[in-house]
Coordinates of C-alpha atoms and ligand atoms in Angstrom, one line a residue:
M1 CA 261.2 130.3 56.6
S2 CA 261.3 130.8 53.5
D3 CA 262.7 128.5 51.5
N4 CA 266.0 131.3 50.6
K5 CA 265.9 132.3 53.7
Y6 CA 268.4 130.8 56.8
D7 CA 270.1 131.6 59.9
V8 CA 273.2 131.6 58.8
I9 CA 274.6 131.5 54.6
V10 CA 278.4 130.1 55.2
I11 CA 280.3 130.8 52.1
G12 CA 283.2 128.9 51.8
S13 CA 283.6 125.0 52.7
G14 CA 287.6 125.6 54.1
P15 CA 288.1 124.1 57.3
G16 CA 287.0 127.7 58.6
G17 CA 284.0 127.8 56.8
Y18 CA 282.5 124.2 57.3
V19 CA 283.2 123.5 61.0
A20 CA 281.4 127.2 61.9
A21 CA 278.1 125.9 59.3
I22 CA 278.1 121.9 60.9
R23 CA 279.0 123.7 65.1
A24 CA 275.6 126.7 63.0
A25 CA 273.4 123.7 62.8
Q26 CA 274.1 121.2 65.9
L27 CA 272.9 124.9 67.7
G28 CA 269.6 124.6 65.8
L29 CA 270.0 127.5 63.0
K30 CA 268.2 126.9 59.8
T31 CA 272.6 126.7 58.1
A32 CA 273.9 126.8 54.2
C33 CA 277.4 126.5 53.3
V34 CA 277.7 128.3 49.8
E35 CA 280.7 126.5 47.7
K36 CA 282.5 127.0 44.2
W37 CA 284.8 125.1 43.8
V38 CA 283.4 122.3 41.8
S39 CA 284.9 119.1 40.0
D40 CA 286.7 118.5 36.4
D41 CA 284.4 117.4 34.9
G42 CA 282.2 120.0 36.7
K43 CA 278.6 117.1 38.3
K44 CA 279.5 118.0 41.5
V45 CA 281.4 120.7 44.4
V46 CA 284.1 119.6 46.9
N47 CA 284.1 121.0 49.3
G48 CA 287.3 121.0 52.0
G49 CA 288.1 124.0 50.7
T50 CA 292.5 124.7 50.9
C51 CA 293.1 121.9 53.5
L52 CA 291.5 119.2 52.3
N53 CA 291.9 119.6 48.8
V54 CA 295.5 120.8 47.8
G55 CA 297.1 121.5 51.3
C56 CA 297.6 120.1 54.5
I57 CA 296.3 116.7 53.6
P58 CA 297.1 116.5 50.1
S59 CA 300.6 117.2 51.6
K60 CA 301.2 114.8 54.2
A61 CA 299.5 112.1 52.3
L62 CA 303.0 112.0 50.1
L63 CA 305.6 113.4 52.9
D64 CA 304.0 109.8 54.7
S65 CA 304.6 108.4 50.4
S66 CA 308.4 109.7 51.0
H67 CA 309.0 107.8 53.9
K68 CA 308.0 105.0 53.8
Y69 CA 310.0 105.0 50.2
H70 CA 313.2 107.5 52.4
D71 CA 313.3 104.3 54.6
A72 CA 313.0 102.1 53.0
H73 CA 316.0 102.9 50.3
A74 CA 317.9 104.5 53.3
D75 CA 317.3 103.2 56.9
F76 CA 315.0 99.1 55.8
E77 CA 319.6 97.5 56.1
K78 CA 320.0 98.6 59.8
H79 CA 317.4 96.8 61.1
G80 CA 317.8 93.6 59.2
I81 CA 315.8 94.2 56.6
S82 CA 317.2 94.1 52.6
T83 CA 313.9 94.5 49.8
G84 CA 316.5 93.9 46.5
K85 CA 316.0 96.7 44.1
L86 CA 313.5 99.5 45.0
K87 CA 311.3 101.6 42.8
L88 CA 309.1 104.4 42.6
D89 CA 306.2 104.7 41.3
V90 CA 305.6 108.0 41.3
P91 CA 301.6 108.4 39.3
K92 CA 300.8 105.1 42.0
M93 CA 302.3 107.4 45.3
L94 CA 299.6 110.5 43.3
E95 CA 296.6 107.8 43.0
R96 CA 297.2 107.3 46.6
K97 CA 297.7 111.2 47.8
D98 CA 293.5 111.1 45.3
K99 CA 292.5 109.1 47.0
V100 CA 292.3 109.7 50.7
V101 CA 291.9 113.8 49.5
A102 CA 288.7 112.0 47.9
Q103 CA 287.8 109.9 51.1
M104 CA 288.1 113.7 53.0
S105 CA 286.6 116.0 50.7
G106 CA 284.2 113.8 50.4
G107 CA 283.2 113.3 54.2
I108 CA 282.1 116.6 54.8
G109 CA 279.1 116.1 51.3
G110 CA 278.1 113.2 54.7
L111 CA 278.6 115.1 57.4
F112 CA 276.8 118.8 56.0
K113 CA 274.0 115.5 55.0
A114 CA 274.1 114.5 58.8
N115 CA 274.0 118.1 60.4
K116 CA 270.9 118.6 58.1
V117 CA 273.6 122.1 56.4
A118 CA 272.1 122.3 52.8
S119 CA 275.3 122.7 50.8
I120 CA 274.7 125.2 48.1
T121 CA 277.1 125.4 44.8
G122 CA 278.4 128.3 43.0
K123 CA 280.1 131.6 43.9
G124 CA 278.8 133.6 47.0
K125 CA 279.1 137.6 46.8
L126 CA 277.5 139.1 50.5
L127 CA 275.3 142.0 49.4
A128 CA 274.3 145.0 51.3
G129 CA 271.4 144.4 53.8
K130 CA 273.2 140.1 54.7
K131 CA 272.1 138.7 51.2
V132 CA 273.6 136.6 49.4
E133 CA 274.6 136.1 45.5
V134 CA 276.1 133.4 44.5
T135 CA 276.3 132.5 41.2
T136 CA 276.7 129.1 39.3
A137 CA 279.4 128.0 37.0
S138 CA 276.9 127.9 34.7
G139 CA 275.3 131.8 35.7
D140 CA 272.5 131.3 37.2
V141 CA 272.6 133.3 40.0
T142 CA 269.5 133.6 42.9
V143 CA 269.4 135.3 46.1
Y144 CA 269.7 134.3 49.3
E145 CA 269.3 136.0 52.9
A146 CA 270.1 135.7 56.7
D147 CA 270.2 137.1 59.6
N148 CA 273.7 135.6 60.1
V149 CA 276.6 136.0 57.0
I150 CA 280.1 134.2 58.2
L151 CA 282.7 134.9 54.7
A152 CA 285.1 131.8 54.9
S153 CA 286.4 132.4 51.7
G154 CA 291.0 130.8 52.3
S155 CA 293.3 132.5 50.4
V156 CA 295.3 131.9 47.4
P157 CA 299.2 131.5 47.1
I158 CA 300.7 134.9 46.3
N159 CA 303.1 135.0 42.9
I160 CA 305.8 136.9 41.8
P161 CA 306.6 138.3 39.4
V162 CA 309.9 137.8 38.9
A163 CA 309.2 133.7 39.1
P164 CA 305.6 133.2 37.1
V165 CA 303.0 130.3 37.6
D166 CA 301.8 129.6 33.6
P167 CA 300.5 126.3 33.0
A168 CA 300.9 126.8 29.7
D169 CA 304.8 126.5 30.1
N170 CA 304.3 123.0 30.8
N171 CA 304.1 123.6 35.3
I172 CA 307.8 124.0 34.9
I173 CA 307.7 127.4 37.3
V174 CA 304.5 125.9 39.8
D175 CA 302.5 127.0 43.4
S176 CA 301.8 124.9 46.5
T177 CA 299.0 123.4 44.6
G178 CA 301.4 122.0 41.0
A179 CA 303.7 120.8 43.6
L180 CA 301.7 118.1 44.5
E181 CA 301.3 117.2 41.1
F182 CA 304.8 116.6 39.4
S183 CA 304.6 113.1 37.3
E184 CA 307.8 112.0 37.6
V185 CA 310.4 113.1 40.2
P186 CA 312.0 116.0 39.5
K187 CA 316.1 115.9 39.5
T188 CA 317.4 119.2 39.9
L189 CA 314.3 121.1 41.8
G190 CA 314.4 124.8 42.4
I191 CA 312.1 126.6 45.7
I192 CA 311.7 129.8 46.2
G193 CA 311.0 130.6 50.1
A194 CA 312.2 128.2 52.8
G195 CA 309.4 129.0 54.9
V196 CA 306.8 125.8 55.4
I197 CA 305.7 124.5 52.8
G198 CA 309.1 125.0 50.8
L199 CA 310.5 122.6 53.5
E200 CA 307.7 120.7 53.1
L201 CA 307.4 120.4 49.8
G202 CA 311.0 119.8 49.0
S203 CA 311.4 117.5 51.6
V204 CA 309.7 115.5 49.9
W205 CA 310.6 115.2 46.9
S206 CA 314.5 115.6 48.1
R207 CA 313.5 112.4 49.5
V208 CA 312.2 110.6 46.4
G209 CA 315.9 111.3 44.9
S210 CA 315.3 115.2 44.4
E211 CA 317.8 117.4 44.1
V212 CA 316.7 120.7 46.2
V213 CA 318.1 124.6 46.1
C214 CA 316.0 126.2 49.0
L215 CA 317.1 130.3 47.9
E216 CA 315.2 132.2 51.0
A217 CA 315.4 136.2 50.7
M218 CA 315.2 136.7 54.4
D219 CA 318.8 136.0 56.6
S220 CA 318.7 133.9 59.0
F221 CA 316.4 130.3 58.5
L222 CA 312.4 129.8 60.0
S223 CA 312.6 133.3 60.6
I224 CA 309.4 134.0 63.2
M225 CA 310.1 130.6 65.0
D226 CA 312.4 130.2 68.2
Q227 CA 315.7 130.4 66.5
Q228 CA 317.3 127.9 69.2
I229 CA 315.1 125.4 68.2
A230 CA 315.6 127.3 64.1
K231 CA 318.7 126.8 64.6
E232 CA 318.9 122.7 65.4
S233 CA 315.6 122.3 61.9
E234 CA 318.5 124.4 59.4
K235 CA 321.9 121.9 60.5
I236 CA 319.7 118.3 60.7
F237 CA 317.4 119.5 57.1
R238 CA 321.4 120.1 55.7
K239 CA 322.0 117.8 56.5
Q240 CA 319.6 115.9 54.9
G241 CA 320.9 116.6 51.9
L242 CA 318.5 120.4 51.5
D243 CA 320.3 123.1 49.6
I244 CA 319.0 126.2 52.0
R245 CA 320.8 129.7 50.3
L246 CA 319.7 132.3 52.7
S247 CA 319.1 135.7 51.2
C248 CA 319.2 135.4 48.3
R249 CA 317.2 137.6 45.7
V250 CA 316.1 136.2 42.9
T251 CA 315.4 138.5 40.0
G252 CA 314.6 136.6 36.8
T253 CA 313.9 133.5 35.6
K254 CA 313.7 132.2 32.4
I255 CA 312.3 128.9 31.2
K256 CA 314.5 127.0 28.0
G257 CA 312.8 124.2 26.3
K258 CA 311.8 121.5 29.4
K259 CA 314.1 123.5 32.1
V260 CA 314.2 127.1 34.0
D261 CA 317.0 129.0 34.8
V262 CA 317.2 131.5 37.4
I263 CA 319.1 134.2 38.5
Y264 CA 319.3 135.4 42.0
L265 CA 320.9 137.4 43.7
D266 CA 323.5 135.4 46.3
K267 CA 324.3 136.4 50.1
E268 CA 327.4 138.8 48.7
G269 CA 325.6 140.6 46.1
N270 CA 326.8 138.3 43.4
E271 CA 324.2 137.6 39.9
Q272 CA 324.5 134.2 39.9
T273 CA 322.2 131.3 37.2
Q274 CA 320.5 128.2 38.6
T275 CA 318.9 126.0 35.4
F276 CA 316.2 124.0 37.4
D277 CA 313.9 121.3 36.2
K278 CA 311.2 122.3 37.7
L279 CA 310.8 125.4 40.4
I280 CA 308.6 125.9 42.9
V281 CA 307.4 129.5 44.1
C282 CA 305.8 130.1 47.9
V283 CA 306.1 133.0 49.3
G284 CA 303.5 133.3 51.1
R285 CA 299.2 133.2 51.0
R286 CA 297.4 136.7 50.5
P287 CA 293.2 136.6 51.8
Y288 CA 291.1 135.4 48.7
T289 CA 288.5 138.1 48.7
E290 CA 288.0 138.6 44.5
G291 CA 284.7 139.1 44.3
L292 CA 282.8 137.8 47.8
L293 CA 281.5 141.8 48.7
A294 CA 279.3 144.0 46.9
E295 CA 280.8 147.6 46.8
D296 CA 278.2 148.6 49.2
S297 CA 278.2 145.7 51.8
G298 CA 279.7 147.9 54.2
V299 CA 282.6 145.0 55.0
E300 CA 286.1 146.9 56.1
M301 CA 289.1 145.3 54.9
D302 CA 292.5 146.4 56.7
E303 CA 295.4 147.4 55.2
R304 CA 296.8 143.7 54.2
G305 CA 293.7 143.0 52.6
S306 CA 292.8 141.4 55.7
V307 CA 288.1 141.6 56.0
F308 CA 288.6 143.6 59.2
V309 CA 287.7 141.8 62.2
D310 CA 287.5 142.4 65.6
E311 CA 288.6 139.3 68.9
N312 CA 285.9 137.7 68.3
C313 CA 285.9 137.1 63.7
A314 CA 282.6 139.8 64.0
T315 CA 283.6 142.4 60.5
N316 CA 282.2 146.1 61.4
V317 CA 278.6 145.6 59.5
P318 CA 277.3 143.5 62.5
G319 CA 275.7 140.0 61.7
V320 CA 278.6 140.2 58.8
W321 CA 281.1 137.5 60.9
A322 CA 284.6 136.5 58.8
V323 CA 287.1 133.9 60.1
G324 CA 290.3 131.4 58.2
D325 CA 292.7 132.8 56.2
I326 CA 290.5 135.8 54.6
V327 CA 291.4 137.0 59.0
R328 CA 293.7 138.8 60.1
G329 CA 296.1 135.4 62.4
P330 CA 298.2 132.4 61.5
M331 CA 297.0 131.2 58.1
L332 CA 296.1 127.6 59.9
A333 CA 293.2 125.4 59.2
H334 CA 293.5 124.5 62.7
K335 CA 292.7 128.4 63.5
A336 CA 290.3 128.2 61.4
S337 CA 288.2 126.1 62.4
E338 CA 288.6 126.9 66.1
E339 CA 286.9 130.8 65.1
G340 CA 283.6 128.9 63.3
V341 CA 282.9 127.1 66.3
I342 CA 283.6 130.2 67.7
V343 CA 281.8 132.2 65.3
A344 CA 278.2 129.7 65.2
E345 CA 278.3 129.5 69.7
R346 CA 278.7 133.5 68.8
I347 CA 275.4 132.9 66.9
A348 CA 273.1 131.1 68.4
G349 CA 274.1 133.5 72.1
Q350 CA 277.1 131.7 73.8
K351 CA 279.8 133.6 74.7
A352 CA 282.5 131.7 73.0
M353 CA 286.2 133.2 73.5
M354 CA 288.9 132.2 71.6
N355 CA 293.2 131.7 73.3
Y356 CA 294.8 132.9 70.0
D357 CA 298.2 133.0 72.5
V358 CA 297.9 128.8 72.2
I359 CA 297.4 128.0 68.9
P360 CA 300.3 125.4 68.0
N361 CA 301.9 125.4 64.6
V362 CA 303.6 122.3 63.1
I363 CA 306.0 121.5 60.5
Y364 CA 305.4 118.5 58.9
T365 CA 309.1 117.8 57.9
Y366 CA 311.0 114.7 59.4
P367 CA 311.8 115.5 62.1
E368 CA 308.6 117.2 62.8
V369 CA 308.9 121.5 63.9
A370 CA 306.8 122.0 66.6
S371 CA 305.7 125.1 68.7
V372 CA 302.9 126.5 70.9
G373 CA 303.1 129.8 73.4
Q374 CA 307.1 132.0 72.6
T375 CA 310.0 132.0 71.2
E376 CA 312.5 133.3 73.5
E377 CA 312.5 136.1 71.6
Q378 CA 309.2 137.1 72.0
L379 CA 309.7 137.0 75.2
K380 CA 312.8 138.7 75.1
S381 CA 312.2 142.2 73.0
A382 CA 308.7 141.7 75.8
G383 CA 311.1 142.3 78.6
E384 CA 309.8 139.2 80.0
E385 CA 312.0 137.4 82.9
Y386 CA 312.0 133.9 82.0
K387 CA 313.6 130.5 82.1
V388 CA 314.4 128.2 79.5
G389 CA 314.9 124.2 80.0
T390 CA 315.9 122.1 77.2
F391 CA 316.2 118.1 76.2
P392 CA 317.5 116.4 73.3
F393 CA 316.0 112.8 72.3
L394 CA 319.7 111.3 71.6
A395 CA 319.0 110.7 75.4
V396 CA 315.1 109.0 75.1
G397 CA 315.8 105.8 75.2
R398 CA 312.4 105.1 73.3
A399 CA 314.5 108.1 70.5
V400 CA 317.2 106.0 70.4
A401 CA 315.5 102.7 70.1
A402 CA 313.5 104.5 66.4
D403 CA 317.2 105.5 65.5
S404 CA 315.2 109.4 65.3
Q405 CA 317.3 110.5 67.9
D406 CA 317.7 114.2 65.9
G407 CA 316.3 117.5 67.9
M408 CA 315.7 118.6 70.9
V409 CA 312.3 120.1 73.6
K410 CA 312.7 123.4 74.6
L411 CA 309.9 124.4 77.5
I412 CA 310.0 128.6 78.9
S413 CA 308.9 129.7 82.8
H414 CA 308.2 132.9 83.4
A415 CA 310.5 133.2 86.5
K416 CA 308.9 133.7 89.0
T417 CA 305.3 132.1 88.8
D418 CA 307.1 129.1 86.6
R419 CA 304.1 129.3 84.6
I420 CA 304.7 127.8 80.3
L421 CA 304.6 131.1 78.6
G422 CA 306.4 128.7 75.0
C423 CA 307.2 125.0 74.1
H424 CA 308.6 124.6 70.6
I425 CA 310.5 121.1 69.1
V426 CA 312.0 119.5 66.5
G427 CA 312.0 115.9 66.7
P428 CA 310.3 113.0 66.6
S429 CA 305.9 113.2 67.2
A430 CA 307.1 116.9 68.0
S431 CA 303.0 117.9 67.0
D432 CA 302.0 115.7 69.1
L433 CA 304.3 116.2 72.6
V434 CA 303.7 120.4 71.1
Q435 CA 300.0 119.4 72.0
Q436 CA 300.0 118.3 75.4
I437 CA 301.8 121.6 76.0
A438 CA 298.6 123.1 74.6
I439 CA 296.4 122.0 76.9
A440 CA 298.2 122.4 79.8
M441 CA 299.5 126.0 78.7
E442 CA 294.6 125.9 78.9
F443 CA 295.2 124.8 82.5
G444 CA 297.3 127.3 83.6
S445 CA 300.4 124.9 83.6
T446 CA 303.8 125.7 85.4
A447 CA 307.2 123.8 83.9
E448 CA 307.4 121.7 86.8
D449 CA 303.5 120.3 87.2
I450 CA 304.5 119.0 84.2
G451 CA 307.7 117.2 85.8
M452 CA 305.8 115.9 88.6
T453 CA 303.6 114.6 85.8
V454 CA 303.9 110.6 85.2
F455 CA 304.9 110.4 81.8
G456 CA 304.6 106.6 79.7
H457 CA 308.2 104.6 79.4
P458 CA 309.5 104.4 76.9
T459 CA 307.8 107.3 75.2
F460 CA 309.5 110.1 73.2
S461 CA 307.3 112.6 74.9
E462 CA 309.4 111.4 78.0
A463 CA 311.2 114.2 75.8
V464 CA 308.8 116.9 77.6
K465 CA 309.4 115.9 81.7
E466 CA 313.1 116.4 80.8
A467 CA 312.8 119.3 79.5
A468 CA 310.4 120.8 81.9
L469 CA 312.4 119.3 84.9
A470 CA 316.3 121.1 83.1
V471 CA 313.5 124.2 83.5
N472 CA 314.7 124.5 86.9
G473 CA 317.7 122.3 86.9
H474 CA 317.0 118.8 87.6
A475 CA 316.5 116.5 84.6
I476 CA 316.6 113.0 85.3
H477 CA 318.8 111.7 82.0
M478 CA 321.1 114.7 80.8
P479 CA 324.0 114.2 79.3
N480 CA 327.2 116.4 79.9
R481 CA 325.6 118.8 82.5
K482 CA 325.7 119.8 85.8
R483 CA 322.2 119.1 87.5
K484 CA 320.8 121.8 90.4
K485 CA 320.7 120.7 93.7
Ligands
FAD501 P1 290.2 128.2 52.9 O1 290.5 126.0 52.6 O2 291.3 128.1 52.0 O3 288.5 127.4 52.1 C1 287.6 128.6 51.7 C2 287.2 127.6 50.7 O4 285.7 128.8 50.7 C3 287.3 126.7 49.8 O5 287.1 126.0 49.1 C4 287.2 128.0 48.2 O6 287.1 126.9 47.4 C5 286.0 128.6 48.8 N1 285.3 130.4 48.4 C6 286.7 130.9 48.1 N2 285.6 131.9 47.8 C7 284.4 132.0 47.5 C8 282.3 132.2 47.1 N3 283.6 133.8 46.2 N4 282.1 131.7 46.5 C9 282.1 130.5 47.3 N5 283.1 129.8 47.6 C10 284.6 130.6 48.0 N6 297.4 124.6 57.9 C11 297.7 123.3 58.4 O7 296.9 124.7 59.5 N7 297.8 122.4 59.0 C12 298.6 122.2 57.8 O8 299.6 120.8 57.7 C13 298.8 122.9 57.1 N8 299.5 122.3 55.3 C14 298.4 123.2 54.1 C15 300.1 122.5 53.1 C16 300.2 123.3 52.4 C17 300.1 123.1 50.9 C18 298.8 124.6 51.8 C19 298.8 125.7 50.5 C20 298.3 124.9 52.8 C21 298.1 124.5 53.8 N9 297.3 124.5 55.7 C22 298.2 123.4 56.1 C23 297.2 126.1 55.5 C24 294.8 126.0 55.4 O9 295.4 125.0 54.3 C25 294.6 126.9 55.6 O10 295.0 127.6 56.5 C26 293.9 126.2 56.1 O11 292.9 125.5 54.2 C27 292.3 127.5 55.4 O12 291.1 128.0 55.2 P2 290.3 128.8 55.2 O13 288.7 127.6 55.8 O14 289.9 129.6 55.8 O15 289.4 128.4 54.2
NAD502 P1 305.7 130.5 54.7 O1 304.5 131.7 55.1 O2 305.8 130.0 56.0 O3 306.8 130.8 54.2 C1 307.5 132.2 53.0 C2 308.9 132.1 52.6 O4 309.8 132.7 51.6 C3 309.3 133.0 53.5 O5 310.9 132.2 54.2 C4 310.0 134.0 54.0 O6 311.2 134.6 53.9 C5 310.1 133.5 51.9 N1 309.8 134.5 51.3 C6 309.4 135.4 51.0 N2 309.7 136.1 49.6 C7 309.8 135.2 48.7 C8 311.5 136.3 48.0 N3 310.7 137.0 46.4 N4 312.5 135.6 47.0 C9 312.7 134.7 48.4 N5 312.2 134.1 49.8 C10 311.0 134.5 50.2 O7 305.1 131.1 53.5 P2 304.4 129.3 52.5 O8 305.5 128.4 52.6 O9 304.2 129.4 51.1 O10 302.9 129.0 53.0 C11 301.9 129.7 53.2 C12 301.1 129.9 54.4 O11 300.3 128.6 54.4 C13 302.3 129.4 56.3 O12 302.6 130.5 56.3 C14 301.5 129.0 56.4 O13 299.9 129.8 57.4 C15 300.4 127.6 56.1 N6 301.0 126.4 56.0 C16 301.0 126.0 56.9 C17 301.4 124.6 57.1 C18 301.2 123.8 58.3 O14 301.1 123.7 58.7 N7 302.5 122.6 58.4 C19 301.5 123.6 55.6 C20 301.8 124.4 54.9 C21 301.3 126.4 54.9

């Protein structure tokens, strides 16, 4: 095989692309991964995509730092710990975050070497006949050939004309990437969009002292989540000081010196103006396909600008596949990675399939909000018969001991078969707890199965067992409730 010919070429090294490349190489396929992102000095390729560099990992690094600060500031005293006057060094907090990112992103180069994935730096474009043209930053062009091409070019933030993100304006109006780089704590922080990013980054900066206002267009909070859990979460976040304003329509912004005026129509339709030190625009992301496909590549797009794929991530062109944020489905790192694995295995002749019904979804606030499976609203509108069990963390010993009593677990099972249909949690370690139910759902478990499983004591996960018992009316520690015989 010539040097420029591969079994598999992957375009994009985010969690969709780099995982696909590693899995393909593990299966004995000669594999290359093309990435256009380079370090500021232009010398090194930056692998890992949005997730590792400006998404999941840096946001969680800041989340943990801000949580520690908040604990020391607001909670240590209760435990008999005094610290004296606290000081936050924001540049140092950012430096730690950057180190975490460098470690994770750099690690992918090591994984590529270990698995013999060729790393190609430059912008990849799919040409007709499964050829991939790669253009480097200095303009050199090389054309490679492959039996299979996997498109994994990810997504970028959606911009809205009423609040343009322009670094020339001193980074006052920023997207999620800019919001990971504030060099000091903004005294006042506006957020357009109370979705996942708005809540995660809003709570980071709120915990270290910003007054945060979230302007959300919808009239219900977290409208796609289970509404009982969304309402409980909203209550908790408001109590923490997030000022969440629903049914707001931003109509304009004006940069004034080092601040920004945000003009919006409130719930009643009255025009309001509020001034902020910084404004984060986080109203969703869109697939990134600029320059990815030559006109004659033959790959079809869908009406939302995503690359059109079937249930196995195959495009309409045989041998061309697409995974992650550029295709339909939730824009989540683990969904992208799983699709990458499935595609690599299919290319190798296996019959791998993805179960889109069981994809956990987590909002990394404190406490976390996590879900898997169907919401009560979805089941109602589908006319499904179901049973619900809920259990509050305030009745869980470990949660009380940890002073993490806010929130609840909600488990939903089929009314007749008792098979678990969904689980929705707001509370401590919700991300890990919901994974237990994801596994149970993969095995077709019932609520009774979970109720009959021995859970360690004292653990947060006892709330999951109790919620499962509650589905059939038998929760042991249920406060203020009658139990079924
Ligand atoms: P990406 O990660 O976007 O990677 C695409 C890669 O392709 C990039 O490196 C890009 O440079 C490269 N590329 C694009 N075009 C070309 C081309 N033509 N040639 C060569 N290279 C190209 N998800 C979670 O599951 N959990 C979280 O906690 C979470 N937190 C997030 C926090 C933030 C602030 C943001 C913004 C996102 C977060 N996400 C999270 C979403 C997650 O980052 C994405 O779903 C995930 O990164 C998608 O992976 P991907 O491989 O499809 O694309
Ligand atoms: P989102 O879809 O989660 O939230 C966007 C919010 O903005 C919605 O509530 C929407 O109603 C609102 N909105 C839209 N237009 C508006 C407008 N003009 N004015 C006011 N509000 C408006 O999107 P996001 O927070 O930008 O995150 C993008 C994606 O990134 C997420 O959907 C998710 O897939 C991914 N992500 C995941 C995680 C995680 O898994 N923990 C974290 C961050 C991002």
